[in-house]
Amino acid sequence: MIDLAKYSNEPEFQTALKEMFASLDESVLNNPRYQKILEDIVVPDHIIQFDVRWVDDQGKEQVNHGYRVQFNNVNGVYKGGLRFHPSVNLSILKFLGFEQIFKNFLTTLPMGGAKGGSDFDPKGKSDGEVKRFCQAFMKQLYPYIGADKDVPAVDLGVGGREIRFLYEAYKEYSGKSDCSLTGKPLDLGGSLCRTEATGFGVTYFALEALKQYKNTDLKGKKVIVSGSGNVALYCLKKVIECGGKVIAMNDSSNAIYCPDGIVFEDLRVLKEDKRGRIKEYADTHKNVTVLPSKGIWDIQADVAFPCATQFELNEEDAKKLIQNGVIGVFEGANMPCTIEAAKLFLKNRVIYAPGKASNAGGVSVSGLEIEQNGKGEKWSFEKVDKRLQSIMANIFSNIYKTAKDLGDEYDLVKGANNYAFIGIAEKMLARG
Ligand code: NDP
């Protein structure tokens, strides 16, 4: 068994390992065939680290750290997003890369696990600065990626604008135009429905789970969606389409409480087109209360979708949601609930879906983008959306069945981790 104390200087990675190993069934942990795998699986195949030197609008050279963690490719090419955020460090990227191995397996598409990024903060930077940063980042990264090797994608702080700059730079430096990145804008070979995929996907997952456990859906439900970036916005859109009312959202500065329901297009324009802050929504809408960011978890709701960032919802927040009668918590972000919060949900029979299963919609459509690029095809929005729905339903069904077989149908963490671990372990054994 691995010594988790060894990872105490990498707290996020250590938490991800704890979550995985604490949930593996005895039959897996004690299986002699898996003993070596349990040790090997925590070590990334490669870690690439580099300086990114770029010039700001004042003509001054700036230096950031860049990383790519290629964790495990037993299930296919390394695949996982790039994150640009000041908090980025190796511990966070190892945590996300490790999670990605299992998430990608759950999609049933041929993708391994990886993650990368930089401590660069695109917030408040001009387009020119973001472009120069992306060019400098790709100058370092391009030798290590490519359609048959490693295919990075969007994540926090990396959207269509950044992927465009990165992909143009990749083509220039490598002389190739293969599918080396996903989440590309449509004119560069991107897939329809990729922008919507993670937010739509987590909502499709929620519908499956609400039906299975509570014989209900989202119609008339009061919903909290934390964050207001890519995942949160398209979760908002789909929840509204499914008849739910999203009454609260946030960013890292503030939350807004809108008992009448947040209007998707208005928030989309504010966030995507104007790159504004969420509190500005109150300037143009009536009956909106602006709260501190964490105030979002004090609000009474039936269903919650944490879609902002890791560890945004702790045990205290979980207690408040439970007291307020929440019936389901579906993670759109990666590990937004602390382990303690997740345990509390399970204990109180709140449906709790771990991100590695419920937010797999994004990487699934990235997989479909690779497939389309490989075949030289462009699929309709409806076709991609349908494949997404079926992938999410399949993920729910597989992990629900595993959870039930292991003794507690509500324990989707156990269901997801055991199902995916066994799948990856068997592939590693077959590879030898
Ligand atoms: P974005 O950068 O588009 O949006 C992130 C949002 O979260 C922003 O509104 C940001 O606000 C907010 N936020 C960040 N930190 C906090 C905080 N501490 N409290 C409240 N809000 C906060 O990222 P994405 O939407 O792409 O990603 C969100 C999460 O989903 C991440 O965990 C990511 O790894 C995960 N994910 C994303 C996928 C995708 O396809 N995009 C796929 C699978 C998972 P602010 O502007 O103030 O920083």
GROMACS .gro file of C-alpha atoms in nm, residues 19-423:
model
  405
   19GLU     CA    1  -1.014   0.995  -0.192
   20MET     CA    2  -0.925   0.721  -0.439
   21PHE     CA    3  -0.762   0.475  -0.197
   22ALA     CA    4  -1.016   0.524   0.084
   23SER     CA    5  -1.294   0.429  -0.156
   24LEU     CA    6  -1.138   0.122  -0.315
   25ASP     CA    7  -1.309  -0.195  -0.206
   26GLU     CA    8  -1.121  -0.451   0.005
   27SER     CA    9  -1.150  -0.694  -0.285
   28VAL     CA   10  -0.949  -0.450  -0.497
   29LEU     CA   11  -0.701  -0.340  -0.229
   30ASN     CA   12  -0.624  -0.698  -0.129
   31ASN     CA   13  -0.613  -0.841  -0.479
   32PRO     CA   14  -0.254  -0.966  -0.525
   33ARG     CA   15  -0.272  -0.887  -0.899
   34TYR     CA   16  -0.320  -0.516  -0.821
   35GLN     CA   17  -0.046  -0.464  -0.558
   36LYS     CA   18   0.215  -0.333  -0.802
   37ILE     CA   19  -0.045  -0.130  -0.990
   38LEU     CA   20  -0.149   0.046  -0.667
   39GLU     CA   21   0.210   0.168  -0.633
   40ASP     CA   22   0.273   0.247  -1.001
   41ILE     CA   23  -0.046   0.434  -1.073
   42VAL     CA   24   0.044   0.731  -0.850
   43VAL     CA   25   0.363   0.807  -1.045
   44PRO     CA   26   0.320   1.022  -1.359
   45ASP     CA   27   0.486   0.893  -1.676
   46HIS     CA   28   0.645   1.234  -1.744
   47ILE     CA   29   0.647   1.580  -1.589
   48ILE     CA   30   0.754   1.860  -1.823
   49GLN     CA   31   0.841   2.191  -1.655
   50PHE     CA   32   0.955   2.510  -1.821
   51ASP     CA   33   0.988   2.888  -1.790
   52VAL     CA   34   0.755   3.098  -2.002
   53ARG     CA   35   0.911   3.434  -2.093
   54TRP     CA   36   0.677   3.686  -2.250
   55VAL     CA   37   0.659   4.062  -2.293
   56ASP     CA   38   0.379   4.270  -2.140
   57ASP     CA   39   0.217   4.581  -2.291
   58GLN     CA   40   0.477   4.802  -2.121
   59GLY     CA   41   0.754   4.616  -2.305
   60LYS     CA   42   0.873   4.448  -1.985
   61GLU     CA   43   0.971   4.080  -1.983
   62GLN     CA   44   0.761   3.862  -1.751
   63VAL     CA   45   0.834   3.506  -1.646
   64ASN     CA   46   0.580   3.239  -1.551
   65HIS     CA   47   0.607   2.867  -1.480
   66GLY     CA   48   0.466   2.622  -1.732
   67TYR     CA   49   0.390   2.253  -1.681
   68ARG     CA   50   0.255   1.941  -1.847
   69VAL     CA   51   0.196   1.631  -1.639
   70GLN     CA   52   0.157   1.327  -1.867
   71PHE     CA   53   0.020   1.088  -1.611
   72ASN     CA   54  -0.083   0.765  -1.777
   73ASN     CA   55  -0.152   0.665  -2.140
   74VAL     CA   56  -0.266   0.305  -2.096
   75ASN     CA   57  -0.615   0.404  -2.217
   76GLY     CA   58  -0.501   0.617  -2.513
   77VAL     CA   59  -0.320   0.943  -2.592
   78TYR     CA   60  -0.250   1.171  -2.297
   79LYS     CA   61  -0.554   1.395  -2.264
   80GLY     CA   62  -0.648   1.670  -2.021
   81GLY     CA   63  -0.687   2.046  -2.003
   82LEU     CA   64  -0.450   2.336  -1.962
   83ARG     CA   65  -0.518   2.563  -1.666
   84PHE     CA   66  -0.399   2.926  -1.651
   85HIS     CA   67  -0.445   3.055  -1.298
   86PRO     CA   68  -0.211   3.207  -1.036
   87SER     CA   69  -0.276   2.910  -0.805
   88VAL     CA   70  -0.135   2.656  -1.053
   89ASN     CA   71   0.145   2.439  -0.916
   90LEU     CA   72   0.261   2.082  -0.954
   91SER     CA   73   0.045   1.950  -0.671
   92ILE     CA   74  -0.273   2.082  -0.836
   93LEU     CA   75  -0.174   1.951  -1.179
   94LYS     CA   76  -0.083   1.608  -1.042
   95PHE     CA   77  -0.420   1.596  -0.865
   96LEU     CA   78  -0.604   1.692  -1.183
   97GLY     CA   79  -0.396   1.461  -1.404
   98PHE     CA   80  -0.454   1.167  -1.169
   99GLU     CA   81  -0.831   1.228  -1.170
  100GLN     CA   82  -0.823   1.257  -1.547
  101ILE     CA   83  -0.695   0.898  -1.591
  102PHE     CA   84  -1.014   0.760  -1.437
  103LYS     CA   85  -1.251   1.020  -1.579
  104ASN     CA   86  -1.129   0.949  -1.930
  105PHE     CA   87  -1.171   0.575  -1.879
  106LEU     CA   88  -1.533   0.633  -1.769
  107THR     CA   89  -1.613   0.803  -2.101
  108THR     CA   90  -1.526   0.474  -2.284
  109LEU     CA   91  -1.326   0.681  -2.535
  110PRO     CA   92  -0.956   0.599  -2.595
  111MET     CA   93  -0.788   0.869  -2.386
  112GLY     CA   94  -0.520   0.861  -2.116
  113GLY     CA   95  -0.477   1.111  -1.833
  114ALA     CA   96  -0.278   1.436  -1.832
  115LYS     CA   97  -0.303   1.798  -1.718
  116GLY     CA   98  -0.099   2.112  -1.766
  117GLY     CA   99  -0.097   2.484  -1.734
  118SER     CA  100   0.072   2.785  -1.588
  119ASP     CA  101   0.055   3.026  -1.297
  120PHE     CA  102  -0.016   3.298  -1.556
  121ASP     CA  103  -0.337   3.490  -1.483
  122PRO     CA  104  -0.525   3.590  -1.801
  123LYS     CA  105  -0.759   3.806  -1.591
  124GLY     CA  106  -0.700   4.176  -1.658
  125LYS     CA  107  -0.451   4.108  -1.939
  126SER     CA  108  -0.498   4.253  -2.287
  127ASP     CA  109  -0.558   4.022  -2.583
  128GLY     CA  110  -0.206   4.107  -2.701
  129GLU     CA  111  -0.054   4.000  -2.369
  130VAL     CA  112  -0.254   3.675  -2.363
  131LYS     CA  113  -0.145   3.606  -2.720
  132ARG     CA  114   0.224   3.667  -2.646
  133PHE     CA  115   0.201   3.450  -2.336
  134CYS     CA  116   0.031   3.166  -2.529
  135GLN     CA  117   0.296   3.184  -2.802
  136ALA     CA  118   0.577   3.167  -2.548
  137PHE     CA  119   0.403   2.881  -2.363
  138MET     CA  120   0.358   2.679  -2.682
  139LYS     CA  121   0.717   2.741  -2.791
  140GLN     CA  122   0.818   2.531  -2.492
  141LEU     CA  123   0.538   2.273  -2.506
  142TYR     CA  124   0.500   2.185  -2.875
  143PRO     CA  125   0.767   1.911  -2.895
  144TYR     CA  126   0.578   1.709  -2.635
  145ILE     CA  127   0.225   1.717  -2.781
  146GLY     CA  128   0.046   1.602  -3.098
  147ALA     CA  129  -0.255   1.402  -3.215
  148ASP     CA  130  -0.090   1.065  -3.152
  149LYS     CA  131   0.088   1.165  -2.832
  150ASP     CA  132  -0.077   1.423  -2.606
  151VAL     CA  133  -0.379   1.643  -2.678
  152PRO     CA  134  -0.431   1.929  -2.428
  153ALA     CA  135  -0.764   2.110  -2.399
  154VAL     CA  136  -0.947   2.391  -2.220
  155ASP     CA  137  -0.974   2.426  -1.844
  156LEU     CA  138  -0.997   2.707  -1.594
  157GLY     CA  139  -0.863   3.030  -1.751
  158VAL     CA  140  -0.823   2.864  -2.092
  159GLY     CA  141  -1.113   2.907  -2.332
  160GLY     CA  142  -1.162   2.957  -2.705
  161ARG     CA  143  -0.943   3.269  -2.719
  162GLU     CA  144  -0.646   3.100  -2.553
  163ILE     CA  145  -0.684   2.777  -2.752
  164ARG     CA  146  -0.685   2.980  -3.075
  165PHE     CA  147  -0.357   3.150  -2.981
  166LEU     CA  148  -0.207   2.821  -2.864
  167TYR     CA  149  -0.312   2.627  -3.173
  168GLU     CA  150  -0.187   2.895  -3.416
  169ALA     CA  151   0.147   2.892  -3.232
  170TYR     CA  152   0.158   2.509  -3.238
  171LYS     CA  153   0.110   2.509  -3.616
  172GLU     CA  154   0.382   2.768  -3.662
  173TYR     CA  155   0.643   2.598  -3.443
  174SER     CA  156   0.571   2.235  -3.537
  175GLY     CA  157   0.483   2.284  -3.902
  176LYS     CA  158   0.186   2.049  -3.843
  177SER     CA  159  -0.189   2.102  -3.829
  178ASP     CA  160  -0.293   1.778  -3.659
  179CYS     CA  161  -0.546   1.757  -3.377
  180SER     CA  162  -0.296   1.853  -3.109
  181LEU     CA  163  -0.548   2.057  -2.907
  182THR     CA  164  -0.922   2.030  -2.847
  183GLY     CA  165  -1.173   2.296  -2.756
  184LYS     CA  166  -1.062   2.469  -3.076
  185PRO     CA  167  -1.282   2.739  -3.228
  186LEU     CA  168  -1.499   2.602  -3.510
  187ASP     CA  169  -1.295   2.761  -3.789
  188LEU     CA  170  -0.986   2.577  -3.663
  189GLY     CA  171  -1.155   2.236  -3.659
  190GLY     CA  172  -1.335   2.253  -3.326
  191SER     CA  173  -1.649   2.055  -3.251
  192LEU     CA  174  -1.994   2.196  -3.216
  193CYS     CA  175  -2.120   2.151  -2.859
  194ARG     CA  176  -1.769   2.151  -2.706
  195THR     CA  177  -1.833   2.487  -2.539
  196GLU     CA  178  -2.153   2.353  -2.388
  197ALA     CA  179  -2.030   2.001  -2.318
  198THR     CA  180  -1.925   2.004  -1.952
  199GLY     CA  181  -2.219   2.213  -1.833
  200PHE     CA  182  -2.470   2.017  -2.041
  201GLY     CA  183  -2.306   1.690  -1.942
  202VAL     CA  184  -2.329   1.747  -1.567
  203THR     CA  185  -2.698   1.834  -1.611
  204TYR     CA  186  -2.761   1.516  -1.813
  205PHE     CA  187  -2.589   1.321  -1.538
  206ALA     CA  188  -2.809   1.491  -1.276
  207LEU     CA  189  -3.124   1.399  -1.470
  208GLU     CA  190  -3.022   1.032  -1.476
  209ALA     CA  191  -2.948   1.032  -1.104
  210LEU     CA  192  -3.259   1.227  -0.999
  211LYS     CA  193  -3.471   0.980  -1.194
  212GLN     CA  194  -3.298   0.674  -1.050
  213TYR     CA  195  -3.292   0.777  -0.684
  214LYS     CA  196  -3.585   1.014  -0.641
  215ASN     CA  197  -3.803   0.951  -0.944
  216THR     CA  198  -3.792   1.322  -1.025
  217ASP     CA  199  -3.623   1.571  -1.259
  218LEU     CA  200  -3.529   1.939  -1.260
  219LYS     CA  201  -3.873   2.083  -1.339
  220GLY     CA  202  -3.963   2.351  -1.085
  221LYS     CA  203  -3.647   2.288  -0.881
  222LYS     CA  204  -3.454   2.573  -0.722
  223VAL     CA  205  -3.091   2.536  -0.823
  224ILE     CA  206  -2.754   2.679  -0.718
  225VAL     CA  207  -2.474   2.679  -0.976
  226SER     CA  208  -2.143   2.803  -0.838
  227GLY     CA  209  -1.892   2.977  -1.064
  228SER     CA  210  -1.980   3.171  -1.376
  229GLY     CA  211  -1.723   3.046  -1.623
  230ASN     CA  212  -1.763   2.797  -1.903
  231VAL     CA  213  -1.897   2.502  -1.704
  232ALA     CA  214  -2.131   2.710  -1.488
  233LEU     CA  215  -2.278   2.909  -1.777
  234TYR     CA  216  -2.377   2.604  -1.981
  235CYS     CA  217  -2.502   2.422  -1.675
  236LEU     CA  218  -2.724   2.728  -1.618
  237LYS     CA  219  -2.846   2.707  -1.977
  238LYS     CA  220  -2.934   2.338  -1.964
  239VAL     CA  221  -3.095   2.356  -1.618
  240ILE     CA  222  -3.327   2.630  -1.746
  241GLU     CA  223  -3.406   2.421  -2.058
  242CYS     CA  224  -3.496   2.135  -1.825
  243GLY     CA  225  -3.743   2.351  -1.632
  244GLY     CA  226  -3.526   2.438  -1.331
  245LYS     CA  227  -3.469   2.787  -1.189
  246VAL     CA  228  -3.110   2.890  -1.111
  247ILE     CA  229  -3.136   3.129  -0.820
  248ALA     CA  230  -2.768   3.179  -0.728
  249MET     CA  231  -2.428   3.186  -0.894
  250ASN     CA  232  -2.089   3.336  -0.804
  251ASP     CA  233  -1.733   3.419  -0.899
  252SER     CA  234  -1.433   3.442  -0.669
  253SER     CA  235  -1.543   3.789  -0.549
  254ASN     CA  236  -1.923   3.776  -0.508
  255ALA     CA  237  -2.237   3.570  -0.531
  256ILE     CA  238  -2.571   3.686  -0.667
  257TYR     CA  239  -2.904   3.570  -0.530
  258CYS     CA  240  -3.189   3.607  -0.780
  259PRO     CA  241  -3.513   3.449  -0.652
  260ASP     CA  242  -3.674   3.515  -0.993
  261GLY     CA  243  -3.409   3.306  -1.169
  262ILE     CA  244  -3.094   3.408  -1.358
  263VAL     CA  245  -3.139   3.478  -1.730
  264PHE     CA  246  -2.886   3.277  -1.932
  265GLU     CA  247  -2.828   3.510  -2.226
  266ASP     CA  248  -2.786   3.816  -2.002
  267LEU     CA  249  -2.523   3.644  -1.789
  268ARG     CA  250  -2.352   3.494  -2.093
  269VAL     CA  251  -2.311   3.837  -2.252
  270LEU     CA  252  -2.179   3.982  -1.925
  271LYS     CA  253  -1.927   3.700  -1.872
  272GLU     CA  254  -1.828   3.587  -2.222
  273ASP     CA  255  -1.859   3.904  -2.430
  274LYS     CA  256  -1.784   4.173  -2.174
  275ARG     CA  257  -1.563   3.967  -1.941
  276GLY     CA  258  -1.742   4.139  -1.652
  277ARG     CA  259  -1.779   4.046  -1.285
  278ILE     CA  260  -2.090   3.869  -1.160
  279LYS     CA  261  -2.199   4.152  -0.929
  280GLU     CA  262  -2.256   4.368  -1.240
  281TYR     CA  263  -2.560   4.150  -1.314
  282ALA     CA  264  -2.734   4.339  -1.031
  283ASP     CA  265  -2.680   4.670  -1.218
  284THR     CA  266  -2.919   4.564  -1.493
  285HIS     CA  267  -3.167   4.334  -1.313
  286LYS     CA  268  -3.423   4.387  -1.038
  287ASN     CA  269  -3.456   4.181  -0.722
  288VAL     CA  270  -3.091   4.069  -0.717
  289THR     CA  271  -2.891   4.055  -0.392
  290VAL     CA  272  -2.512   4.071  -0.407
  291LEU     CA  273  -2.343   3.858  -0.141
  292PRO     CA  274  -1.989   3.755  -0.054
  293SER     CA  275  -1.881   3.467  -0.279
  294LYS     CA  276  -1.912   3.199  -0.009
  295GLY     CA  277  -2.265   3.320   0.075
  296ILE     CA  278  -2.385   3.105  -0.214
  297TRP     CA  279  -2.406   2.797   0.010
  298ASP     CA  280  -2.638   2.970   0.261
  299ILE     CA  281  -2.918   2.985   0.007
  300GLN     CA  282  -3.203   2.736   0.015
  301ALA     CA  283  -3.208   2.518  -0.295
  302ASP     CA  284  -3.318   2.169  -0.404
  303VAL     CA  285  -3.015   2.093  -0.619
  304ALA     CA  286  -2.659   2.229  -0.629
  305PHE     CA  287  -2.400   2.219  -0.905
  306PRO     CA  288  -2.056   2.328  -0.777
  307CYS     CA  289  -1.892   2.440  -1.102
  308ALA     CA  290  -1.615   2.681  -0.994
  309THR     CA  291  -1.301   2.527  -0.851
  310GLN     CA  292  -1.148   2.266  -0.619
  311PHE     CA  293  -1.248   2.257  -0.250
  312GLU     CA  294  -1.499   2.545  -0.282
  313LEU     CA  295  -1.761   2.354  -0.076
  314ASN     CA  296  -1.653   2.237   0.269
  315GLU     CA  297  -1.820   2.046   0.552
  316GLU     CA  298  -1.985   2.361   0.695
  317ASP     CA  299  -2.126   2.450   0.354
  318ALA     CA  300  -2.253   2.094   0.315
  319LYS     CA  301  -2.428   2.113   0.653
  320LYS     CA  302  -2.609   2.429   0.544
  321LEU     CA  303  -2.718   2.277   0.214
  322ILE     CA  304  -2.847   1.966   0.392
  323GLN     CA  305  -3.033   2.170   0.655
  324ASN     CA  306  -3.190   2.362   0.368
  325GLY     CA  307  -3.317   2.040   0.213
  326VAL     CA  308  -3.085   1.984  -0.084
  327ILE     CA  309  -3.154   1.650  -0.259
  328GLY     CA  310  -2.865   1.636  -0.506
  329VAL     CA  311  -2.513   1.780  -0.546
  330PHE     CA  312  -2.353   1.728  -0.885
  331GLU     CA  313  -1.994   1.835  -0.936
  332GLY     CA  314  -1.925   2.031  -1.254
  333ALA     CA  315  -1.581   2.138  -1.129
  334ASN     CA  316  -1.299   1.902  -1.035
  335MET     CA  317  -1.323   1.803  -0.669
  336PRO     CA  318  -1.513   2.115  -0.555
  337CYS     CA  319  -1.643   1.934  -0.245
  338THR     CA  320  -1.397   1.845   0.027
  339ILE     CA  321  -1.382   1.478   0.131
  340GLU     CA  322  -1.563   1.571   0.457
  341ALA     CA  323  -1.845   1.745   0.266
  342ALA     CA  324  -1.883   1.444   0.037
  343LYS     CA  325  -1.904   1.208   0.336
  344LEU     CA  326  -2.175   1.421   0.492
  345PHE     CA  327  -2.383   1.410   0.174
  346LEU     CA  328  -2.354   1.032   0.162
  347LYS     CA  329  -2.447   0.997   0.528
  348ASN     CA  330  -2.756   1.212   0.475
  349ARG     CA  331  -2.864   1.031   0.158
  350VAL     CA  332  -2.812   1.337  -0.060
  351ILE     CA  333  -2.727   1.223  -0.413
  352TYR     CA  334  -2.361   1.320  -0.453
  353ALA     CA  335  -2.188   1.287  -0.790
  354PRO     CA  336  -1.807   1.312  -0.799
  355GLY     CA  337  -1.669   1.533  -1.074
  356LYS     CA  338  -1.460   1.260  -1.230
  357ALA     CA  339  -1.791   1.108  -1.340
  358SER     CA  340  -2.035   1.397  -1.362
  359ASN     CA  341  -1.808   1.649  -1.537
  360ALA     CA  342  -1.674   1.406  -1.795
  361GLY     CA  343  -1.887   1.568  -2.066
  362GLY     CA  344  -1.613   1.812  -2.165
  363VAL     CA  345  -1.345   1.556  -2.225
  364SER     CA  346  -1.601   1.330  -2.394
  365VAL     CA  347  -1.674   1.591  -2.659
  366SER     CA  348  -1.299   1.655  -2.684
  367GLY     CA  349  -1.274   1.285  -2.768
  368LEU     CA  350  -1.544   1.334  -3.031
  369GLU     CA  351  -1.351   1.635  -3.166
  370ILE     CA  352  -1.046   1.410  -3.214
  371GLU     CA  353  -1.268   1.155  -3.390
  372GLN     CA  354  -1.415   1.419  -3.623
  373ASN     CA  355  -1.071   1.566  -3.704
  374GLY     CA  356  -0.933   1.217  -3.769
  375LYS     CA  357  -1.212   1.137  -4.013
  376GLY     CA  358  -1.218   1.486  -4.166
  377GLU     CA  359  -1.586   1.521  -4.066
  378LYS     CA  360  -1.792   1.796  -3.904
  379TRP     CA  361  -2.087   1.666  -3.705
  380SER     CA  362  -2.405   1.864  -3.635
  381PHE     CA  363  -2.468   2.008  -3.289
  382GLU     CA  364  -2.755   1.761  -3.244
  383LYS     CA  365  -2.537   1.462  -3.329
  384VAL     CA  366  -2.265   1.560  -3.081
  385ASP     CA  367  -2.521   1.649  -2.813
  386LYS     CA  368  -2.688   1.310  -2.857
  387ARG     CA  369  -2.355   1.127  -2.823
  388LEU     CA  370  -2.287   1.337  -2.511
  389GLN     CA  371  -2.623   1.243  -2.357
  390SER     CA  372  -2.563   0.878  -2.422
  391ILE     CA  373  -2.207   0.890  -2.279
  392MET     CA  374  -2.331   1.061  -1.960
  393ALA     CA  375  -2.616   0.812  -1.920
  394ASN     CA  376  -2.370   0.527  -1.968
  395ILE     CA  377  -2.131   0.670  -1.707
  396PHE     CA  378  -2.414   0.701  -1.456
  397SER     CA  379  -2.538   0.352  -1.525
  398ASN     CA  380  -2.190   0.192  -1.488
  399ILE     CA  381  -2.099   0.364  -1.165
  400TYR     CA  382  -2.447   0.329  -1.013
  401LYS     CA  383  -2.439  -0.046  -1.079
  402THR     CA  384  -2.091  -0.075  -0.927
  403ALA     CA  385  -2.197   0.124  -0.620
  404LYS     CA  386  -2.499  -0.102  -0.576
  405ASP     CA  387  -2.293  -0.420  -0.623
  406LEU     CA  388  -2.049  -0.295  -0.358
  407GLY     CA  389  -2.327  -0.249  -0.104
  408ASP     CA  390  -2.447   0.114  -0.111
  409GLU     CA  391  -2.626   0.244  -0.418
  410TYR     CA  392  -2.576   0.604  -0.300
  411ASP     CA  393  -2.197   0.574  -0.289
  412LEU     CA  394  -2.115   0.700  -0.636
  413VAL     CA  395  -1.761   0.787  -0.526
  414LYS     CA  396  -1.703   0.420  -0.454
  415GLY     CA  397  -1.886   0.326  -0.771
  416ALA     CA  398  -1.677   0.555  -0.993
  417ASN     CA  399  -1.342   0.482  -0.831
  418ASN     CA  400  -1.375   0.105  -0.824
  419TYR     CA  401  -1.520   0.080  -1.174
  420ALA     CA  402  -1.249   0.302  -1.324
  421PHE     CA  403  -0.959   0.170  -1.116
  422ILE     CA  404  -1.029  -0.191  -1.211
  423GLY     CA  405  -1.062  -0.091  -1.577
   0.00000   0.00000   0.00000
